[in-house]
Short mmCIF file of C-alpha atoms in Angstrom, two decimals:
data_model
loop_
_atom_site.label_atom_id
_atom_site.label_comp_id
_atom_site.label_asym_id
_atom_site.label_seq_id
_atom_site.Cartn_x
_atom_site.Cartn_y
_atom_site.Cartn_z
CA MET D 1 30.75 30.67 -31.15
CA LYS D 2 29.34 27.63 -29.33
CA ALA D 3 28.29 24.52 -31.25
CA LYS D 4 24.88 23.16 -30.40
CA ARG D 5 22.09 21.12 -31.89
CA VAL D 6 22.99 19.10 -34.97
CA LEU D 7 26.16 16.99 -35.16
CA ALA D 8 25.06 14.94 -38.14
CA LEU D 9 21.98 14.13 -40.15
CA THR D 10 22.78 10.44 -39.84
CA ALA D 11 22.82 8.21 -36.80
CA ALA D 12 22.75 4.58 -35.84
CA SER D 13 19.03 4.70 -36.06
CA ALA D 14 17.68 8.24 -35.99
CA LEU D 15 18.97 11.43 -34.49
CA SER D 16 16.70 13.51 -32.34
CA ILE D 17 18.04 16.93 -31.50
CA SER D 18 17.14 18.54 -28.20
CA LEU D 19 16.09 22.16 -27.98
CA LEU D 20 16.55 22.22 -24.24
CA ALA D 21 18.38 25.25 -22.85
CA GLY D 22 21.89 24.43 -21.78
CA CYS D 23 21.82 20.85 -23.03
CA GLY D 24 25.17 19.30 -23.85
CA GLY D 25 26.92 21.72 -21.53
CA SER D 26 26.57 24.67 -23.89
CA ASP D 27 26.34 27.92 -21.97
CA SER D 28 26.15 30.36 -24.84
CA SER D 29 22.95 31.91 -26.10
CA GLY D 30 24.69 32.57 -29.40
CA ALA D 31 24.91 28.87 -30.19
CA ALA D 32 25.49 27.59 -33.69
CA SER D 33 24.30 24.39 -35.31
CA SER D 34 26.71 22.16 -37.16
CA SER D 35 26.25 19.14 -39.35
CA ALA D 36 28.57 16.50 -40.73
CA GLU D 37 26.55 16.82 -43.88
CA SER D 38 25.23 20.13 -44.99
CA ALA D 39 21.70 21.10 -44.19
CA ASP D 40 21.71 22.15 -47.80
CA ALA D 41 22.45 19.17 -50.03
CA SER D 42 24.86 21.25 -52.08
CA SER D 43 26.90 22.71 -49.20
CA ASP D 44 29.30 21.57 -46.49
CA ASN D 45 28.38 24.45 -44.21
CA ALA D 46 26.82 24.66 -40.77
CA GLN D 47 24.12 27.14 -39.82
CA THR D 48 23.71 29.58 -37.00
CA GLU D 49 20.37 29.76 -35.23
CA SER D 50 19.53 32.84 -37.30
CA GLY D 51 19.99 30.75 -40.44
CA GLU D 52 23.34 32.30 -41.39
CA LEU D 53 25.67 29.79 -43.02
CA VAL D 54 29.01 29.22 -41.33
CA GLU D 55 31.68 27.85 -43.62
CA ALA D 56 33.49 24.68 -42.60
CA GLY D 57 36.62 25.57 -40.69
CA SER D 58 35.24 28.92 -39.56
CA ASP D 59 35.50 30.03 -35.95
CA VAL D 60 32.92 27.56 -34.67
CA SER D 61 33.75 26.12 -31.27
CA GLY D 62 32.09 24.35 -28.41
CA ASP D 63 30.97 20.99 -27.10
CA ILE D 64 28.38 18.54 -28.39
CA ILE D 65 27.13 15.51 -26.46
CA VAL D 66 25.85 12.54 -28.43
CA GLY D 67 23.78 9.96 -26.57
CA GLY D 68 22.99 6.42 -27.66
CA TRP D 69 23.69 2.77 -27.05
CA PRO D 70 26.81 0.72 -27.85
CA SER D 71 25.80 -0.43 -31.33
CA GLY D 72 26.32 3.16 -32.50
CA ASP D 73 29.63 4.04 -30.89
CA ASP D 74 31.85 2.59 -33.62
CA ALA D 75 29.83 4.38 -36.30
CA PHE D 76 30.14 7.73 -34.59
CA GLU D 77 33.81 7.27 -33.85
CA ALA D 78 34.42 6.40 -37.50
CA ALA D 79 32.69 9.63 -38.53
CA MET D 80 34.69 11.79 -36.13
CA ALA D 81 37.80 12.13 -38.30
CA GLY D 82 35.89 13.76 -41.15
CA PHE D 83 33.80 15.88 -38.79
CA ASN D 84 36.81 17.10 -36.83
CA GLU D 85 38.61 17.98 -40.04
CA LYS D 86 35.80 20.36 -40.95
CA TYR D 87 35.15 21.59 -37.40
CA PRO D 88 38.43 21.27 -35.46
CA ASN D 89 37.22 23.45 -32.61
CA ILE D 90 34.12 21.41 -31.81
CA ASN D 91 34.55 18.73 -29.17
CA VAL D 92 32.19 15.76 -29.45
CA GLU D 93 31.56 13.64 -26.37
CA LEU D 94 29.92 10.23 -26.86
CA GLN D 95 27.74 9.05 -23.98
CA PHE D 96 26.54 5.49 -24.52
CA THR D 97 24.58 3.21 -22.22
CA ASP D 98 22.30 0.23 -22.73
CA THR D 99 19.29 0.73 -24.99
CA THR D 100 16.60 0.70 -22.31
CA ALA D 101 18.44 3.05 -19.95
CA HIS D 102 19.22 5.43 -22.80
CA HIS D 103 15.59 5.83 -23.81
CA GLN D 104 14.40 6.13 -20.21
CA ASN D 105 17.01 8.81 -19.50
CA LEU D 106 16.13 10.66 -22.68
CA GLN D 107 12.42 10.74 -21.85
CA THR D 108 13.15 11.92 -18.32
CA ALA D 109 15.47 14.68 -19.51
CA LEU D 110 13.03 15.93 -22.13
CA ALA D 111 10.21 16.01 -19.58
CA ALA D 112 12.40 17.82 -17.04
CA GLY D 113 13.66 20.36 -19.55
CA SER D 114 17.34 19.71 -18.93
CA GLY D 115 19.98 17.02 -19.11
CA ALA D 116 19.34 15.68 -22.60
CA PRO D 117 22.21 15.20 -25.06
CA ASP D 118 22.44 17.51 -28.05
CA VAL D 119 22.03 14.55 -30.39
CA ALA D 120 20.37 11.29 -29.45
CA MET D 121 19.91 7.94 -31.14
CA VAL D 122 16.30 6.72 -31.08
CA GLU D 123 15.37 3.09 -31.70
CA GLY D 124 12.58 2.47 -34.19
CA ALA D 125 10.06 1.25 -31.66
CA TYR D 126 10.22 4.63 -29.91
CA VAL D 127 9.99 6.95 -32.90
CA ALA D 128 6.27 7.66 -32.53
CA GLN D 129 6.96 9.07 -29.05
CA TYR D 130 9.36 11.67 -30.41
CA ARG D 131 8.33 12.80 -33.87
CA ASN D 132 5.63 15.12 -32.47
CA SER D 133 7.67 16.38 -29.52
CA ALA D 134 8.10 20.13 -29.31
CA ALA D 135 11.20 19.49 -27.21
CA LEU D 136 13.03 18.41 -30.36
CA ALA D 137 14.23 20.60 -33.17
CA ASP D 138 12.38 20.72 -36.46
CA LEU D 139 15.20 19.72 -38.78
CA ASN D 140 13.54 21.47 -41.71
CA GLN D 141 15.22 24.62 -40.43
CA PHE D 142 18.53 22.93 -41.24
CA GLY D 143 17.41 21.80 -44.70
CA ALA D 144 16.48 18.25 -43.77
CA GLN D 145 13.72 18.28 -46.39
CA ASN D 146 16.45 18.27 -49.04
CA LEU D 147 17.48 14.78 -47.93
CA LYS D 148 14.11 13.15 -48.58
CA ASP D 149 15.13 11.49 -51.84
CA ASP D 150 18.11 9.86 -50.13
CA PHE D 151 15.83 7.54 -48.13
CA VAL D 152 13.19 4.95 -48.89
CA SER D 153 9.78 6.53 -48.45
CA PHE D 154 8.44 4.40 -45.60
CA LYS D 155 11.45 5.25 -43.41
CA TRP D 156 11.26 8.94 -44.20
CA ASP D 157 7.52 9.12 -43.59
CA GLN D 158 7.96 7.66 -40.10
CA CYS D 159 10.10 10.67 -39.16
CA ILE D 160 7.51 13.28 -40.10
CA SER D 161 5.21 14.74 -37.46
CA ASP D 162 1.58 13.67 -37.63
CA ASP D 163 0.51 17.02 -39.03
CA GLY D 164 3.22 16.84 -41.70
CA SER D 165 4.83 20.12 -40.69
CA ALA D 166 8.06 18.98 -39.01
CA ILE D 167 10.91 16.50 -39.33
CA ARG D 168 12.43 15.76 -35.95
CA LEU D 169 14.27 12.55 -36.79
CA ILE D 170 16.53 11.41 -39.61
CA PRO D 171 16.71 7.67 -40.41
CA TRP D 172 20.02 5.92 -40.65
CA ASP D 173 19.19 2.54 -42.11
CA VAL D 174 16.61 -0.09 -42.88
CA GLY D 175 16.91 -3.67 -41.70
CA PRO D 176 16.16 -6.29 -44.36
CA THR D 177 15.60 -9.46 -42.36
CA THR D 178 17.58 -12.63 -42.96
CA ILE D 179 18.72 -15.81 -41.25
CA PHE D 180 22.25 -15.79 -39.89
CA TYR D 181 23.47 -19.36 -39.54
CA ARG D 182 26.57 -21.16 -38.30
CA THR D 183 28.14 -22.96 -41.26
CA ASP D 184 30.32 -25.09 -38.99
CA ILE D 185 27.29 -26.36 -37.06
CA PHE D 186 25.27 -26.93 -40.22
CA GLU D 187 28.15 -28.96 -41.63
CA LYS D 188 28.44 -31.09 -38.48
CA ALA D 189 24.69 -31.71 -38.62
CA GLY D 190 24.90 -32.87 -42.24
CA LEU D 191 23.05 -29.83 -43.54
CA PRO D 192 23.99 -27.75 -46.59
CA THR D 193 26.17 -24.71 -45.94
CA ASP D 194 25.98 -22.82 -49.24
CA PRO D 195 23.44 -20.01 -48.91
CA GLU D 196 21.48 -20.99 -52.02
CA GLU D 197 21.34 -24.60 -50.89
CA VAL D 198 20.29 -23.50 -47.41
CA ASP D 199 17.51 -21.41 -48.97
CA GLU D 200 16.28 -24.49 -50.80
CA TYR D 201 16.51 -26.77 -47.76
CA LEU D 202 14.61 -24.33 -45.55
CA SER D 203 12.03 -23.43 -48.20
CA THR D 204 9.28 -25.40 -46.42
CA TRP D 205 8.29 -25.79 -42.79
CA ASP D 206 9.08 -29.50 -43.07
CA GLY D 207 12.60 -28.51 -44.09
CA VAL D 208 12.87 -26.12 -41.14
CA LEU D 209 11.80 -28.88 -38.75
CA LYS D 210 14.23 -31.39 -40.26
CA ALA D 211 17.08 -28.89 -39.95
CA ALA D 212 16.16 -28.20 -36.32
CA GLU D 213 16.09 -31.93 -35.58
CA ALA D 214 19.47 -32.44 -37.23
CA VAL D 215 21.08 -29.66 -35.19
CA HIS D 216 19.62 -30.90 -31.91
CA ALA D 217 20.75 -34.45 -32.71
CA LEU D 218 24.35 -33.27 -32.27
CA SER D 219 23.77 -32.96 -28.52
CA ASN D 220 21.23 -31.83 -25.97
CA ASN D 221 23.12 -28.52 -25.89
CA ASN D 222 22.62 -27.75 -29.55
CA TRP D 223 19.54 -25.87 -30.67
CA PHE D 224 18.32 -24.57 -34.01
CA ILE D 225 17.22 -21.17 -32.72
CA ALA D 226 16.96 -19.27 -29.45
CA ASP D 227 13.16 -18.95 -29.53
CA GLY D 228 11.08 -20.49 -32.30
CA SER D 229 8.27 -18.02 -31.72
CA TYR D 230 10.25 -15.38 -33.61
CA LEU D 231 9.57 -17.32 -36.81
CA TYR D 232 5.80 -17.07 -36.55
CA GLN D 233 6.11 -13.45 -35.46
CA LEU D 234 7.96 -12.80 -38.71
CA LEU D 235 5.40 -14.74 -40.73
CA PHE D 236 2.51 -12.78 -39.21
CA GLN D 237 4.24 -9.41 -39.24
CA ASN D 238 2.29 -8.15 -42.24
CA ARG D 239 -0.77 -10.38 -41.81
CA ASP D 240 -3.91 -9.70 -39.84
CA TYR D 241 -4.85 -12.27 -37.23
CA TYR D 242 -8.55 -11.47 -37.69
CA ASP D 243 -10.89 -10.75 -40.57
CA GLU D 244 -13.21 -7.75 -40.74
CA ASP D 245 -15.74 -9.57 -38.53
CA LEU D 246 -13.06 -10.28 -35.91
CA ASN D 247 -12.97 -13.98 -36.71
CA LEU D 248 -9.59 -15.61 -36.24
CA LYS D 249 -8.19 -16.44 -39.67
CA LEU D 250 -5.42 -19.00 -39.98
CA GLU D 251 -6.28 -20.43 -43.37
CA ARG D 252 -3.58 -18.71 -45.40
CA ASP D 253 -0.57 -20.50 -46.81
CA GLY D 254 1.86 -21.44 -44.09
CA ASP D 255 -0.19 -20.31 -41.10
CA ILE D 256 -0.97 -23.70 -39.58
CA ASP D 257 2.26 -25.33 -40.79
CA CYS D 258 4.28 -22.58 -39.16
CA LEU D 259 2.47 -22.84 -35.84
CA ASN D 260 2.70 -26.65 -35.82
CA THR D 261 6.43 -26.42 -36.52
CA ILE D 262 7.01 -23.99 -33.67
CA ILE D 263 4.93 -26.10 -31.28
CA LYS D 264 6.91 -29.22 -32.17
CA MET D 265 10.19 -27.35 -31.79
CA ARG D 266 9.25 -26.36 -28.28
CA GLN D 267 7.86 -29.78 -27.32
CA GLU D 268 11.00 -31.57 -28.56
CA GLY D 269 13.45 -29.03 -27.17
CA LEU D 270 14.71 -27.95 -30.59
CA ASP D 271 14.80 -24.29 -29.63
CA MET D 272 16.69 -23.11 -26.56
CA ASN D 273 13.57 -21.38 -25.24
CA VAL D 274 15.40 -18.20 -24.22
CA ASP D 275 15.01 -14.61 -25.35
CA MET D 276 17.18 -14.02 -28.38
CA TRP D 277 18.64 -10.88 -26.75
CA SER D 278 19.53 -12.58 -23.47
CA THR D 279 23.01 -13.20 -22.13
CA GLU D 280 22.39 -16.94 -22.50
CA ALA D 281 21.53 -16.56 -26.17
CA TYR D 282 24.56 -14.37 -26.87
CA ALA D 283 26.86 -16.96 -25.34
CA ALA D 284 25.18 -19.70 -27.36
CA TYR D 285 25.62 -17.77 -30.62
CA ALA D 286 29.32 -17.41 -29.90
CA ASP D 287 30.00 -21.03 -28.93
CA GLY D 288 27.80 -22.54 -31.62
CA SER D 289 25.12 -23.96 -29.33
CA ILE D 290 22.52 -22.01 -31.32
CA ALA D 291 22.79 -22.51 -35.07
CA CYS D 292 20.46 -19.80 -36.46
CA VAL D 293 19.47 -16.22 -35.71
CA PRO D 294 16.68 -14.50 -37.69
CA ASN D 295 17.42 -10.79 -37.57
CA GLY D 296 17.94 -7.56 -39.45
CA CYS D 297 21.01 -7.34 -41.64
CA TRP D 298 22.62 -5.00 -39.11
CA PHE D 299 22.91 -7.93 -36.70
CA GLY D 300 26.07 -8.91 -38.56
CA GLY D 301 27.77 -5.92 -36.97
CA PHE D 302 26.72 -7.14 -33.52
CA LEU D 303 28.22 -10.55 -34.27
CA LYS D 304 31.52 -9.11 -35.46
CA THR D 305 32.06 -6.55 -32.74
CA ASP D 306 30.23 -7.73 -29.62
CA ILE D 307 28.77 -11.23 -29.69
CA ASP D 308 31.25 -13.36 -31.63
CA PRO D 309 34.31 -11.29 -32.56
CA ASP D 310 36.33 -14.48 -33.10
CA GLY D 311 33.70 -16.07 -35.31
CA ALA D 312 35.03 -15.04 -38.72
CA GLY D 313 34.23 -17.74 -41.25
CA HIS D 314 31.62 -19.40 -39.04
CA TRP D 315 28.62 -17.35 -40.12
CA ALA D 316 26.70 -17.03 -43.37
CA VAL D 317 23.40 -15.43 -44.37
CA ALA D 318 20.35 -16.93 -46.07
CA ASN D 319 16.83 -15.78 -46.83
CA LEU D 320 14.05 -16.15 -44.31
CA PRO D 321 12.72 -19.72 -44.34
CA ALA D 322 9.52 -21.30 -45.59
CA GLY D 323 8.40 -18.47 -47.81
CA ILE D 324 8.28 -15.80 -45.12
CA GLY D 325 8.03 -12.58 -47.10
CA ALA D 326 10.41 -9.63 -47.08
CA LYS D 327 10.58 -7.96 -43.70
CA ASN D 328 12.20 -4.96 -42.10
CA TRP D 329 13.70 -5.49 -38.65
CA GLY D 330 15.22 -2.61 -36.82
CA GLY D 331 16.92 0.41 -38.23
CA VAL D 332 15.22 3.57 -37.19
CA PRO D 333 12.49 4.31 -37.54
CA SER D 334 11.07 0.86 -38.10
CA LEU D 335 7.70 -0.88 -37.83
#
């Protein structure tokens, strides 16, 4: 019996499961679906396409292709031991490429009707493109609705089709946003390094500016942040720029102070003025040229495995500065 659609109901962000004929190299019309977690919350079984349960360890065999980008490979590889123990005759092939290429290839394959992986990671920004797609399986047929209470409501709701009838994606995580900072650079700059003390120091925009000035005073090749504009983007993430009459409104607490701080950062060269995802920024995180990175909590994994694998002990985490409210960054789906 060939394995097909569902490898797991978790993924690095969300899993979208292709219904394309022959996808993942399966050439059997009698394909079965398998899951690392049961479609039924109380069972460890897989399901055939007819809905028949197949017990773990039964004669289920075949190949599954999982597509995504490198941030998910370690997670999938870590899950393989448990999956292979239950389904020893199912071979899982991981195909990972960069994020942009992955999503472009996935869209092309879905439109063409062939070539898509059986399971695909989908980044939060792209979820709206997929949750209504008839090319993807409705995971309700595998009992996905039983998992609803395992997720925060806003993440779950993003996975549901607009008409409320289908679930084509399963979220993996949420991304509470924080500031990652280099304790060694903060110490050299005469700044506090304890997270609670850092929270207090950065609790106002004046404090943020003073910290940025202290870091840049170390040398012309030391910057507080890759791109200061990310700070006002975070501040305005859940604020409207205009009122109901379309008048620009910047009178709320922190609006003008934030913008003035970012302008001064740029004018005085306190931010590196590069995209935070660029090769230049990654190198600067690793060598300490950039002292702070505002990002989702998952960014810690990037630091450990890809960006700064030798940086143990150099990084700590504090709350977002200057009263910026709680934010979600990344995870899938995300807003």
